[in-house]
Amino acid sequence: MTDKFDGTVFRRGDAGYEEARRGHMWNARVPARYPDVVVQTGSENDVVLAVRMARREGLRIAMRSGGHSWAANFLRERGMLLDMGRLQEWSINIRARTAWVRPGVIGTDLNRALRAHGLFFPTGHCMSVGLGGFLLQGGFGWNSRLWGPACASVTGIDVVTADGELVHADATQNSDLYWAARGAGPGFFGAVTRFHLALRPRPKVMMNSVYHYPIEVMDEIYTWAAAIRPQLPRIMEPLVFMRRDLFGHSGPGLLVMGPTMADTREEAVAALALLETCPVLDRAISREVNLETELEELLSGGEQMLYWKEHRYAADNLWTNASARELLPAMHRIAESLPGVPSHMMWILWGPEQELPDMAFSMQGDIYVAVYSVWDDPAEDRKHQAWVTDRMHDLEPLGKGIQLADENLAARPFRFMSEENLARLESLRAKHDPQRRFHSYMEPAA
Ligand SMILES: Cc1cc2nc3c(=O)[nH]c(=O)nc-3n(C[C@H](O)[C@H](O)[C@H](O)COP(=O)(O)OP(=O)(O)OC[C@H]3O[C@@H](n4cnc5c(N)ncnc54)[C@H](O)[C@@H]3O)c2cc1C
């Protein structure tokens, strides 16, 4: 620990403040929320100095790593924005199959480095998702139906506490902090400077089958998808997307796919065979089966099809254990009102629910439904924000809770962890951050 500061401090009104406020934010919809100070950290030591500065100046702290929070959780009015996006070092221990990463590391970069060693980590589904926020909120990563949310593979953290002390936390020391860091997401009360990870052997085969169906068969598709869900092997990530203008066909359509990570080709083919049981297979507009693929291809395919850069986004989501019959009326309302390309609805056939380690992350369900609205004109912000919020309000009576990855808590508060875990999290916050130095979850404006 030294007093030497390697980063940059921008106060409101300083040249460069606005650029620093936006930083590497992924969503082009930058909210009009203005921190008093933006601190771009250049080292772990800077994080300690920044937290101590916030204490001295009586500032509340919001944090940013990869800048992918749809809701821009890291931008709050007044206080300090502590930006750790430049902390991008990592280290891999090949023999022990472990790694540590700084919070600004991009998941794809980590997996690119691991590939040379036949190792893998369940990083996010788009090229640029940062590990900091991703790991804290849970982390639906590649092969997470098998391995669990990415935070289940976090074995420890280094964290600057509200007192401005840098401590290590794992199962045996500061275990409260370790418990909370795996799932508290934007409600975590410390600045994580390093995550310690358990790595996996890299799956030898990556395969996918992709089907495009017209919207007219949506009842059949969703009913069938929900029915086969319990038999779907955990090595497959079964997804149903609804989007307009698929492959030159106007109007909404459905895309069914099952990225699969297996040890052998036979295992992958056997898993994907279930997608061939669709009762309306003969209605598929296109059908590509058992395509051998690679992580980079899966990542870029998702970005090209669904997650276009430099656009405005709103997102919301829900876990549900309801039947297809119960869900269908709301699915129709989504189809009827779906905004333009590449706005979409995603179903992940996630369940049966997995047993999880004892950690804050505790909300999952059979089916994950998420809606993403995408547009360009700032004058339409209100309309698109309302669309995602209203569509999920509509489903709320059938919902179990939400995933923090796609949270919309400022517009639609809903439970995101078990009641027991939330109570424990709040009592840990009171103990470790009694002055609420760190911002917590966003809430609707009073
Ligand atoms: C295109 C796109 C694709 C996505 N795909 C996936 C996916 O496949 N799976 C999935 O699970 N999620 C996905 N997400 C959601 C994403 O995981 C979350 O937005 C996550 O927060 C991103 O991590 P980040 O570091 O970019 O977070 P940021 O936006 O930088 O931070 C989000 C919040 O996390 C907290 N935080 C961040 N860093 C720290 C830190 N170092 N210490 C303490 N608190 C911190 C802060 O409260 C902050 O407000 C996606 C998002 C986008 C935009």
PDB file of N, CA and C and ligand atoms in Angstrom, residues 24-27 47 61-76 81-85 87 102-106 123-142 150 159 184-195 237 303 307-308 313 346 372 403-407 438-440, ligand 1:
ATOM      1  N   HIS A  24     -16.533   3.170 -20.878  1.00  0.00           N
ATOM      2  CA  HIS A  24     -16.714   2.153 -21.911  1.00  0.00           C
ATOM      3  C   HIS A  24     -18.101   1.537 -21.771  1.00  0.00           C
ATOM      4  N   MET A  25     -19.075   2.382 -21.441  1.00  0.00           N
ATOM      5  CA  MET A  25     -20.438   1.896 -21.244  1.00  0.00           C
ATOM      6  C   MET A  25     -20.976   1.270 -22.532  1.00  0.00           C
ATOM      7  N   TRP A  26     -21.593   0.100 -22.412  1.00  0.00           N
ATOM      8  CA  TRP A  26     -22.002  -0.649 -23.609  1.00  0.00           C
ATOM      9  C   TRP A  26     -23.302  -0.125 -24.200  1.00  0.00           C
ATOM     10  N   ASN A  27     -24.255   0.238 -23.333  1.00  0.00           N
ATOM     11  CA  ASN A  27     -25.554   0.736 -23.778  1.00  0.00           C
ATOM     12  C   ASN A  27     -25.389   2.188 -24.234  1.00  0.00           C
ATOM     13  N   VAL A  47      -7.608   1.629  -5.893  1.00  0.00           N
ATOM     14  CA  VAL A  47      -8.960   1.345  -5.390  1.00  0.00           C
ATOM     15  C   VAL A  47      -9.015   1.637  -3.884  1.00  0.00           C
ATOM     16  N   ILE A  61     -20.327   5.551  -3.042  1.00  0.00           N
ATOM     17  CA  ILE A  61     -19.557   4.991  -4.160  1.00  0.00           C
ATOM     18  C   ILE A  61     -20.436   4.081  -5.018  1.00  0.00           C
ATOM     19  N   ALA A  62     -20.395   4.314  -6.329  1.00  0.00           N
ATOM     20  CA  ALA A  62     -20.947   3.355  -7.303  1.00  0.00           C
ATOM     21  C   ALA A  62     -19.755   2.826  -8.102  1.00  0.00           C
ATOM     22  N   MET A  63     -19.861   1.585  -8.590  1.00  0.00           N
ATOM     23  CA  MET A  63     -18.682   0.957  -9.221  1.00  0.00           C
ATOM     24  C   MET A  63     -18.978   0.483 -10.638  1.00  0.00           C
ATOM     25  N   ARG A  64     -17.911   0.468 -11.436  1.00  0.00           N
ATOM     26  CA  ARG A  64     -18.035  -0.038 -12.804  1.00  0.00           C
ATOM     27  C   ARG A  64     -16.804  -0.878 -13.127  1.00  0.00           C
ATOM     28  N   SER A  65     -17.054  -1.988 -13.855  1.00  0.00           N
ATOM     29  CA  SER A  65     -15.927  -2.777 -14.363  1.00  0.00           C
ATOM     30  C   SER A  65     -16.015  -2.805 -15.887  1.00  0.00           C
ATOM     31  N   GLY A  66     -16.877  -3.713 -16.421  1.00  0.00           N
ATOM     32  CA  GLY A  66     -16.986  -3.826 -17.884  1.00  0.00           C
ATOM     33  C   GLY A  66     -18.003  -2.877 -18.498  1.00  0.00           C
ATOM     34  N   GLY A  67     -18.838  -2.240 -17.681  1.00  0.00           N
ATOM     35  CA  GLY A  67     -19.803  -1.255 -18.192  1.00  0.00           C
ATOM     36  C   GLY A  67     -20.989  -1.856 -18.935  1.00  0.00           C
ATOM     37  N   HIS A  68     -21.343  -3.110 -18.624  1.00  0.00           N
ATOM     38  CA  HIS A  68     -22.412  -3.778 -19.374  1.00  0.00           C
ATOM     39  C   HIS A  68     -23.768  -3.783 -18.682  1.00  0.00           C
ATOM     40  N   SER A  69     -23.856  -3.221 -17.496  1.00  0.00           N
ATOM     41  CA  SER A  69     -25.161  -3.177 -16.826  1.00  0.00           C
ATOM     42  C   SER A  69     -26.152  -2.469 -17.756  1.00  0.00           C
ATOM     43  N   TRP A  70     -27.226  -3.185 -18.146  1.00  0.00           N
ATOM     44  CA  TRP A  70     -28.216  -2.586 -19.063  1.00  0.00           C
ATOM     45  C   TRP A  70     -28.778  -1.308 -18.457  1.00  0.00           C
ATOM     46  N   ALA A  71     -28.971  -1.348 -17.129  1.00  0.00           N
ATOM     47  CA  ALA A  71     -29.623  -0.230 -16.433  1.00  0.00           C
ATOM     48  C   ALA A  71     -28.615   0.850 -16.038  1.00  0.00           C
ATOM     49  N   ALA A  72     -27.337   0.663 -16.395  1.00  0.00           N
ATOM     50  CA  ALA A  72     -26.269   1.592 -15.994  1.00  0.00           C
ATOM     51  C   ALA A  72     -26.292   1.815 -14.489  1.00  0.00           C
ATOM     52  N   ASN A  73     -26.279   0.708 -13.797  1.00  0.00           N
ATOM     53  CA  ASN A  73     -26.329   0.739 -12.345  1.00  0.00           C
ATOM     54  C   ASN A  73     -25.200   1.560 -11.729  1.00  0.00           C
ATOM     55  N   PHE A  74     -24.097   1.631 -12.475  1.00  0.00           N
ATOM     56  CA  PHE A  74     -22.894   2.312 -11.962  1.00  0.00           C
ATOM     57  C   PHE A  74     -23.014   3.826 -12.033  1.00  0.00           C
ATOM     58  N   LEU A  75     -24.015   4.350 -12.749  1.00  0.00           N
ATOM     59  CA  LEU A  75     -24.176   5.802 -12.832  1.00  0.00           C
ATOM     60  C   LEU A  75     -25.231   6.239 -11.831  1.00  0.00           C
ATOM     61  N   ARG A  76     -24.802   6.960 -10.817  1.00  0.00           N
ATOM     62  CA  ARG A  76     -25.717   7.484  -9.800  1.00  0.00           C
ATOM     63  C   ARG A  76     -25.498   8.989  -9.682  1.00  0.00           C
ATOM     64  N   LEU A  81     -18.013   7.780  -8.825  1.00  0.00           N
ATOM     65  CA  LEU A  81     -18.031   6.604  -9.699  1.00  0.00           C
ATOM     66  C   LEU A  81     -16.615   6.036  -9.677  1.00  0.00           C
ATOM     67  N   LEU A  82     -16.492   4.843  -9.135  1.00  0.00           N
ATOM     68  CA  LEU A  82     -15.194   4.166  -9.032  1.00  0.00           C
ATOM     69  C   LEU A  82     -15.098   3.202 -10.208  1.00  0.00           C
ATOM     70  N   ASP A  83     -14.281   3.578 -11.186  1.00  0.00           N
ATOM     71  CA  ASP A  83     -14.207   2.806 -12.428  1.00  0.00           C
ATOM     72  C   ASP A  83     -12.976   1.895 -12.391  1.00  0.00           C
ATOM     73  N   MET A  84     -13.253   0.579 -12.391  1.00  0.00           N
ATOM     74  CA  MET A  84     -12.149  -0.394 -12.311  1.00  0.00           C
ATOM     75  C   MET A  84     -11.938  -1.114 -13.644  1.00  0.00           C
ATOM     76  N   GLY A  85     -12.493  -0.515 -14.717  1.00  0.00           N
ATOM     77  CA  GLY A  85     -12.431  -1.159 -16.036  1.00  0.00           C
ATOM     78  C   GLY A  85     -11.026  -1.311 -16.577  1.00  0.00           C
ATOM     79  N   LEU A  87      -8.469  -2.228 -14.832  1.00  0.00           N
ATOM     80  CA  LEU A  87      -7.735  -3.296 -14.115  1.00  0.00           C
ATOM     81  C   LEU A  87      -7.975  -4.587 -14.886  1.00  0.00           C
ATOM     82  N   ARG A 102      -8.513  -9.645 -12.647  1.00  0.00           N
ATOM     83  CA  ARG A 102      -8.959  -8.326 -12.172  1.00  0.00           C
ATOM     84  C   ARG A 102     -10.356  -8.069 -12.745  1.00  0.00           C
ATOM     85  N   PRO A 103     -11.116  -7.158 -12.137  1.00  0.00           N
ATOM     86  CA  PRO A 103     -12.528  -7.004 -12.549  1.00  0.00           C
ATOM     87  C   PRO A 103     -12.755  -6.473 -13.966  1.00  0.00           C
ATOM     88  N   GLY A 104     -11.742  -5.781 -14.532  1.00  0.00           N
ATOM     89  CA  GLY A 104     -11.950  -5.221 -15.875  1.00  0.00           C
ATOM     90  C   GLY A 104     -11.652  -6.205 -17.000  1.00  0.00           C
ATOM     91  N   VAL A 105     -11.281  -7.436 -16.635  1.00  0.00           N
ATOM     92  CA  VAL A 105     -10.982  -8.430 -17.679  1.00  0.00           C
ATOM     93  C   VAL A 105     -12.268  -8.783 -18.426  1.00  0.00           C
ATOM     94  N   ILE A 106     -12.161  -8.881 -19.759  1.00  0.00           N
ATOM     95  CA  ILE A 106     -13.301  -9.286 -20.586  1.00  0.00           C
ATOM     96  C   ILE A 106     -13.298 -10.818 -20.647  1.00  0.00           C
ATOM     97  N   THR A 123     -17.759 -18.024 -19.187  1.00  0.00           N
ATOM     98  CA  THR A 123     -17.899 -16.564 -19.360  1.00  0.00           C
ATOM     99  C   THR A 123     -19.214 -16.250 -20.080  1.00  0.00           C
ATOM    100  N   GLY A 124     -19.532 -14.969 -20.204  1.00  0.00           N
ATOM    101  CA  GLY A 124     -20.821 -14.531 -20.756  1.00  0.00           C
ATOM    102  C   GLY A 124     -20.957 -14.776 -22.248  1.00  0.00           C
ATOM    103  N   HIS A 125     -22.164 -14.519 -22.755  1.00  0.00           N
ATOM    104  CA  HIS A 125     -22.520 -14.947 -24.105  1.00  0.00           C
ATOM    105  C   HIS A 125     -22.244 -13.933 -25.193  1.00  0.00           C
ATOM    106  N   CYS A 126     -21.653 -12.793 -24.826  1.00  0.00           N
ATOM    107  CA  CYS A 126     -21.256 -11.848 -25.867  1.00  0.00           C
ATOM    108  C   CYS A 126     -19.784 -11.536 -25.674  1.00  0.00           C
ATOM    109  N   MET A 127     -19.144 -11.170 -26.765  1.00  0.00           N
ATOM    110  CA  MET A 127     -17.699 -10.945 -26.800  1.00  0.00           C
ATOM    111  C   MET A 127     -17.180 -10.083 -25.648  1.00  0.00           C
ATOM    112  N   SER A 128     -17.950  -9.016 -25.347  1.00  0.00           N
ATOM    113  CA  SER A 128     -17.337  -7.951 -24.546  1.00  0.00           C
ATOM    114  C   SER A 128     -17.794  -7.899 -23.088  1.00  0.00           C
ATOM    115  N   VAL A 129     -18.500  -8.917 -22.609  1.00  0.00           N
ATOM    116  CA  VAL A 129     -19.024  -8.822 -21.233  1.00  0.00           C
ATOM    117  C   VAL A 129     -17.864  -8.847 -20.230  1.00  0.00           C
ATOM    118  N   GLY A 130     -17.856  -7.865 -19.336  1.00  0.00           N
ATOM    119  CA  GLY A 130     -16.789  -7.767 -18.334  1.00  0.00           C
ATOM    120  C   GLY A 130     -17.001  -8.783 -17.233  1.00  0.00           C
ATOM    121  N   LEU A 131     -15.889  -9.229 -16.632  1.00  0.00           N
ATOM    122  CA  LEU A 131     -16.036 -10.258 -15.593  1.00  0.00           C
ATOM    123  C   LEU A 131     -16.479  -9.684 -14.247  1.00  0.00           C
ATOM    124  N   GLY A 132     -16.138  -8.418 -13.959  1.00  0.00           N
ATOM    125  CA  GLY A 132     -16.435  -7.874 -12.630  1.00  0.00           C
ATOM    126  C   GLY A 132     -17.904  -7.994 -12.258  1.00  0.00           C
ATOM    127  N   GLY A 133     -18.749  -7.296 -12.996  1.00  0.00           N
ATOM    128  CA  GLY A 133     -20.183  -7.325 -12.694  1.00  0.00           C
ATOM    129  C   GLY A 133     -20.795  -8.678 -12.983  1.00  0.00           C
ATOM    130  N   PHE A 134     -20.317  -9.343 -14.008  1.00  0.00           N
ATOM    131  CA  PHE A 134     -20.841 -10.650 -14.408  1.00  0.00           C
ATOM    132  C   PHE A 134     -20.692 -11.669 -13.265  1.00  0.00           C
ATOM    133  N   LEU A 135     -19.506 -11.748 -12.674  1.00  0.00           N
ATOM    134  CA  LEU A 135     -19.277 -12.740 -11.616  1.00  0.00           C
ATOM    135  C   LEU A 135     -20.040 -12.387 -10.342  1.00  0.00           C
ATOM    136  N   LEU A 136     -20.177 -11.095 -10.065  1.00  0.00           N
ATOM    137  CA  LEU A 136     -20.857 -10.704  -8.829  1.00  0.00           C
ATOM    138  C   LEU A 136     -22.350 -11.009  -8.866  1.00  0.00           C
ATOM    139  N   GLN A 137     -22.960 -10.867 -10.048  1.00  0.00           N
ATOM    140  CA  GLN A 137     -24.425 -11.041 -10.102  1.00  0.00           C
ATOM    141  C   GLN A 137     -24.837 -12.496 -10.280  1.00  0.00           C
ATOM    142  N   GLY A 138     -23.905 -13.379 -10.537  1.00  0.00           N
ATOM    143  CA  GLY A 138     -24.234 -14.794 -10.755  1.00  0.00           C
ATOM    144  C   GLY A 138     -23.454 -15.293 -11.948  1.00  0.00           C
ATOM    145  N   GLY A 139     -23.883 -14.831 -13.143  1.00  0.00           N
ATOM    146  CA  GLY A 139     -23.117 -15.179 -14.338  1.00  0.00           C
ATOM    147  C   GLY A 139     -23.670 -16.400 -15.047  1.00  0.00           C
ATOM    148  N   PHE A 140     -24.632 -16.130 -15.956  1.00  0.00           N
ATOM    149  CA  PHE A 140     -25.095 -17.208 -16.823  1.00  0.00           C
ATOM    150  C   PHE A 140     -24.053 -17.313 -17.940  1.00  0.00           C
ATOM    151  N   GLY A 141     -23.151 -18.262 -17.799  1.00  0.00           N
ATOM    152  CA  GLY A 141     -22.045 -18.397 -18.743  1.00  0.00           C
ATOM    153  C   GLY A 141     -22.211 -19.629 -19.610  1.00  0.00           C
ATOM    154  N   TRP A 142     -21.291 -19.794 -20.559  1.00  0.00           N
ATOM    155  CA  TRP A 142     -21.338 -20.984 -21.413  1.00  0.00           C
ATOM    156  C   TRP A 142     -21.220 -22.241 -20.559  1.00  0.00           C
ATOM    157  N   ALA A 150     -21.607 -18.804 -13.057  1.00  0.00           N
ATOM    158  CA  ALA A 150     -20.154 -18.627 -12.987  1.00  0.00           C
ATOM    159  C   ALA A 150     -19.674 -18.339 -11.566  1.00  0.00           C
ATOM    160  N   VAL A 159     -10.870  -7.783  -1.842  1.00  0.00           N
ATOM    161  CA  VAL A 159     -11.900  -6.735  -1.847  1.00  0.00           C
ATOM    162  C   VAL A 159     -11.508  -5.582  -0.932  1.00  0.00           C
ATOM    163  N   ALA A 184     -24.622 -11.184  -4.987  1.00  0.00           N
ATOM    164  CA  ALA A 184     -25.222  -9.891  -4.594  1.00  0.00           C
ATOM    165  C   ALA A 184     -25.262  -8.928  -5.772  1.00  0.00           C
ATOM    166  N   GLY A 185     -24.378  -9.118  -6.749  1.00  0.00           N
ATOM    167  CA  GLY A 185     -24.385  -8.265  -7.945  1.00  0.00           C
ATOM    168  C   GLY A 185     -24.246  -6.803  -7.589  1.00  0.00           C
ATOM    169  N   PRO A 186     -25.124  -5.939  -8.155  1.00  0.00           N
ATOM    170  CA  PRO A 186     -24.976  -4.500  -7.913  1.00  0.00           C
ATOM    171  C   PRO A 186     -25.271  -4.098  -6.474  1.00  0.00           C
ATOM    172  N   GLY A 187     -25.620  -5.052  -5.635  1.00  0.00           N
ATOM    173  CA  GLY A 187     -25.860  -4.743  -4.218  1.00  0.00           C
ATOM    174  C   GLY A 187     -24.681  -5.152  -3.352  1.00  0.00           C
ATOM    175  N   PHE A 188     -23.529  -5.447  -3.967  1.00  0.00           N
ATOM    176  CA  PHE A 188     -22.391  -5.863  -3.149  1.00  0.00           C
ATOM    177  C   PHE A 188     -21.736  -4.647  -2.499  1.00  0.00           C
ATOM    178  N   PHE A 189     -21.317  -4.799  -1.231  1.00  0.00           N
ATOM    179  CA  PHE A 189     -20.827  -3.667  -0.425  1.00  0.00           C
ATOM    180  C   PHE A 189     -19.309  -3.722  -0.237  1.00  0.00           C
ATOM    181  N   GLY A 190     -18.588  -3.750  -1.358  1.00  0.00           N
ATOM    182  CA  GLY A 190     -17.133  -3.713  -1.330  1.00  0.00           C
ATOM    183  C   GLY A 190     -16.675  -3.587  -2.773  1.00  0.00           C
ATOM    184  N   ALA A 191     -15.436  -3.149  -2.955  1.00  0.00           N
ATOM    185  CA  ALA A 191     -14.890  -3.018  -4.317  1.00  0.00           C
ATOM    186  C   ALA A 191     -13.961  -4.208  -4.563  1.00  0.00           C
ATOM    187  N   VAL A 192     -14.386  -5.096  -5.442  1.00  0.00           N
ATOM    188  CA  VAL A 192     -13.597  -6.313  -5.685  1.00  0.00           C
ATOM    189  C   VAL A 192     -12.457  -5.979  -6.646  1.00  0.00           C
ATOM    190  N   THR A 193     -11.253  -6.289  -6.231  1.00  0.00           N
ATOM    191  CA  THR A 193     -10.082  -5.985  -7.076  1.00  0.00           C
ATOM    192  C   THR A 193      -9.527  -7.243  -7.744  1.00  0.00           C
ATOM    193  N   ARG A 194      -9.958  -8.420  -7.245  1.00  0.00           N
ATOM    194  CA  ARG A 194      -9.453  -9.648  -7.850  1.00  0.00           C
ATOM    195  C   ARG A 194     -10.426 -10.798  -7.530  1.00  0.00           C
ATOM    196  N   PHE A 195     -10.702 -11.602  -8.545  1.00  0.00           N
ATOM    197  CA  PHE A 195     -11.513 -12.811  -8.356  1.00  0.00           C
ATOM    198  C   PHE A 195     -10.590 -14.018  -8.546  1.00  0.00           C
ATOM    199  N   GLU A 237     -27.482 -25.891 -24.165  1.00  0.00           N
ATOM    200  CA  GLU A 237     -28.108 -24.655 -23.709  1.00  0.00           C
ATOM    201  C   GLU A 237     -29.281 -24.368 -24.623  1.00  0.00           C
ATOM    202  N   GLU A 303     -23.871 -11.739 -31.255  1.00  0.00           N
ATOM    203  CA  GLU A 303     -23.777 -10.277 -31.378  1.00  0.00           C
ATOM    204  C   GLU A 303     -24.366  -9.795 -32.703  1.00  0.00           C
ATOM    205  N   TYR A 307     -27.357  -8.648 -30.408  1.00  0.00           N
ATOM    206  CA  TYR A 307     -26.811  -7.619 -29.516  1.00  0.00           C
ATOM    207  C   TYR A 307     -25.903  -6.693 -30.314  1.00  0.00           C
ATOM    208  N   TRP A 308     -26.544  -5.765 -31.021  1.00  0.00           N
ATOM    209  CA  TRP A 308     -25.799  -4.835 -31.866  1.00  0.00           C
ATOM    210  C   TRP A 308     -25.199  -3.748 -30.987  1.00  0.00           C
ATOM    211  N   TYR A 313     -30.636   0.397 -25.407  1.00  0.00           N
ATOM    212  CA  TYR A 313     -31.205  -0.873 -24.933  1.00  0.00           C
ATOM    213  C   TYR A 313     -32.013  -0.695 -23.655  1.00  0.00           C
ATOM    214  N   MET A 346     -36.070 -13.821 -25.290  1.00  0.00           N
ATOM    215  CA  MET A 346     -35.274 -15.042 -25.186  1.00  0.00           C
ATOM    216  C   MET A 346     -35.887 -15.964 -24.136  1.00  0.00           C
ATOM    217  N   TYR A 372     -35.594  -7.774 -24.588  1.00  0.00           N
ATOM    218  CA  TYR A 372     -34.606  -6.730 -24.852  1.00  0.00           C
ATOM    219  C   TYR A 372     -35.172  -5.848 -25.954  1.00  0.00           C
ATOM    220  N   GLN A 403     -33.367 -12.496 -12.643  1.00  0.00           N
ATOM    221  CA  GLN A 403     -31.922 -12.652 -12.640  1.00  0.00           C
ATOM    222  C   GLN A 403     -31.318 -11.246 -12.677  1.00  0.00           C
ATOM    223  N   LEU A 404     -30.300 -11.005 -11.853  1.00  0.00           N
ATOM    224  CA  LEU A 404     -29.717  -9.656 -11.795  1.00  0.00           C
ATOM    225  C   LEU A 404     -28.978  -9.287 -13.074  1.00  0.00           C
ATOM    226  N   ALA A 405     -28.617 -10.270 -13.884  1.00  0.00           N
ATOM    227  CA  ALA A 405     -27.918  -9.996 -15.151  1.00  0.00           C
ATOM    228  C   ALA A 405     -28.700  -9.005 -16.001  1.00  0.00           C
ATOM    229  N   ASP A 406     -30.011  -9.159 -16.040  1.00  0.00           N
ATOM    230  CA  ASP A 406     -30.857  -8.347 -16.915  1.00  0.00           C
ATOM    231  C   ASP A 406     -31.825  -7.510 -16.076  1.00  0.00           C
ATOM    232  N   GLU A 407     -31.349  -7.061 -14.908  1.00  0.00           N
ATOM    233  CA  GLU A 407     -32.268  -6.409 -13.964  1.00  0.00           C
ATOM    234  C   GLU A 407     -32.806  -5.078 -14.479  1.00  0.00           C
ATOM    235  N   PHE A 438     -21.245   2.182   0.014  1.00  0.00           N
ATOM    236  CA  PHE A 438     -21.450   1.673  -1.347  1.00  0.00           C
ATOM    237  C   PHE A 438     -22.940   1.706  -1.689  1.00  0.00           C
ATOM    238  N   HIS A 439     -23.234   2.139  -2.891  1.00  0.00           N
ATOM    239  CA  HIS A 439     -24.617   2.097  -3.363  1.00  0.00           C
ATOM    240  C   HIS A 439     -25.090   0.653  -3.419  1.00  0.00           C
ATOM    241  N   SER A 440     -26.388   0.479  -3.295  1.00  0.00           N
ATOM    242  CA  SER A 440     -26.952  -0.872  -3.421  1.00  0.00           C
ATOM    243  C   SER A 440     -27.847  -0.896  -4.662  1.00  0.00           C
TER     244      SER A 440
HETATM  245  C1  LIG B   1     -24.348  -7.520 -24.676  1.00  0.00           C
HETATM  246  C2  LIG B   1     -24.537  -8.089 -23.301  1.00  0.00           C
HETATM  247  C3  LIG B   1     -24.501  -9.458 -23.135  1.00  0.00           C
HETATM  248  C4  LIG B   1     -24.658 -10.025 -21.873  1.00  0.00           C
HETATM  249  N1  LIG B   1     -24.601 -11.383 -21.731  1.00  0.00           N
HETATM  250  C5  LIG B   1     -24.703 -11.938 -20.501  1.00  0.00           C
HETATM  251  C6  LIG B   1     -24.608 -13.343 -20.313  1.00  0.00           C
HETATM  252  O1  LIG B   1     -24.427 -14.088 -21.246  1.00  0.00           O
HETATM  253  N2  LIG B   1     -24.744 -13.839 -19.072  1.00  0.00           N
HETATM  254  C7  LIG B   1     -24.937 -13.025 -17.985  1.00  0.00           C
HETATM  255  O2  LIG B   1     -25.020 -13.522 -16.862  1.00  0.00           O
HETATM  256  N3  LIG B   1     -25.037 -11.688 -18.135  1.00  0.00           N
HETATM  257  C8  LIG B   1     -24.916 -11.133 -19.354  1.00  0.00           C
HETATM  258  N4  LIG B   1     -25.024  -9.767 -19.497  1.00  0.00           N
HETATM  259  C9  LIG B   1     -25.268  -8.972 -18.300  1.00  0.00           C
HETATM  260  C10 LIG B   1     -23.914  -8.680 -17.611  1.00  0.00           C
HETATM  261  O3  LIG B   1     -23.364  -9.846 -17.076  1.00  0.00           O
HETATM  262  C11 LIG B   1     -24.096  -7.715 -16.479  1.00  0.00           C
HETATM  263  O4  LIG B   1     -24.492  -6.478 -16.995  1.00  0.00           O
HETATM  264  C12 LIG B   1     -22.800  -7.536 -15.696  1.00  0.00           C
HETATM  265  O5  LIG B   1     -22.998  -6.632 -14.664  1.00  0.00           O
HETATM  266  C13 LIG B   1     -21.699  -7.114 -16.609  1.00  0.00           C
HETATM  267  O6  LIG B   1     -20.476  -7.040 -15.967  1.00  0.00           O
HETATM  268  P1  LIG B   1     -19.655  -5.666 -16.071  1.00  0.00           P
HETATM  269  O7  LIG B   1     -18.361  -5.830 -15.394  1.00  0.00           O
HETATM  270  O8  LIG B   1     -19.680  -5.193 -17.456  1.00  0.00           O
HETATM  271  O9  LIG B   1     -20.606  -4.832 -15.135  1.00  0.00           O
HETATM  272  P2  LIG B   1     -20.715  -3.243 -14.900  1.00  0.00           P
HETATM  273  O10 LIG B   1     -21.821  -2.716 -15.721  1.00  0.00           O
HETATM  274  O11 LIG B   1     -19.394  -2.588 -14.991  1.00  0.00           O
HETATM  275  O12 LIG B   1     -21.168  -3.294 -13.391  1.00  0.00           O
HETATM  276  C14 LIG B   1     -22.445  -3.684 -13.007  1.00  0.00           C
HETATM  277  C15 LIG B   1     -22.557  -3.518 -11.512  1.00  0.00           C
HETATM  278  O13 LIG B   1     -21.753  -4.504 -10.867  1.00  0.00           O
HETATM  279  C16 LIG B   1     -21.115  -3.951  -9.722  1.00  0.00           C
HETATM  280  N5  LIG B   1     -19.659  -4.033  -9.896  1.00  0.00           N
HETATM  281  C17 LIG B   1     -19.004  -4.033 -11.072  1.00  0.00           C
HETATM  282  N6  LIG B   1     -17.693  -4.184 -10.838  1.00  0.00           N
HETATM  283  C18 LIG B   1     -17.532  -4.262  -9.513  1.00  0.00           C
HETATM  284  C19 LIG B   1     -16.404  -4.447  -8.668  1.00  0.00           C
HETATM  285  N7  LIG B   1     -15.176  -4.563  -9.165  1.00  0.00           N
HETATM  286  N8  LIG B   1     -16.592  -4.499  -7.332  1.00  0.00           N
HETATM  287  C20 LIG B   1     -17.830  -4.386  -6.808  1.00  0.00           C
HETATM  288  N9  LIG B   1     -18.937  -4.224  -7.559  1.00  0.00           N
HETATM  289  C21 LIG B   1     -18.782  -4.161  -8.908  1.00  0.00           C
HETATM  290  C22 LIG B   1     -21.545  -2.514  -9.617  1.00  0.00           C
HETATM  291  O14 LIG B   1     -22.603  -2.408  -8.694  1.00  0.00           O
HETATM  292  C23 LIG B   1     -22.009  -2.195 -11.011  1.00  0.00           C
HETATM  293  O15 LIG B   1     -23.001  -1.193 -11.035  1.00  0.00           O
HETATM  294  C24 LIG B   1     -24.861  -9.187 -20.746  1.00  0.00           C
HETATM  295  C25 LIG B   1     -24.901  -7.796 -20.914  1.00  0.00           C
HETATM  296  C26 LIG B   1     -24.724  -7.253 -22.183  1.00  0.00           C
HETATM  297  C27 LIG B   1     -24.756  -5.756 -22.358  1.00  0.00           C
END
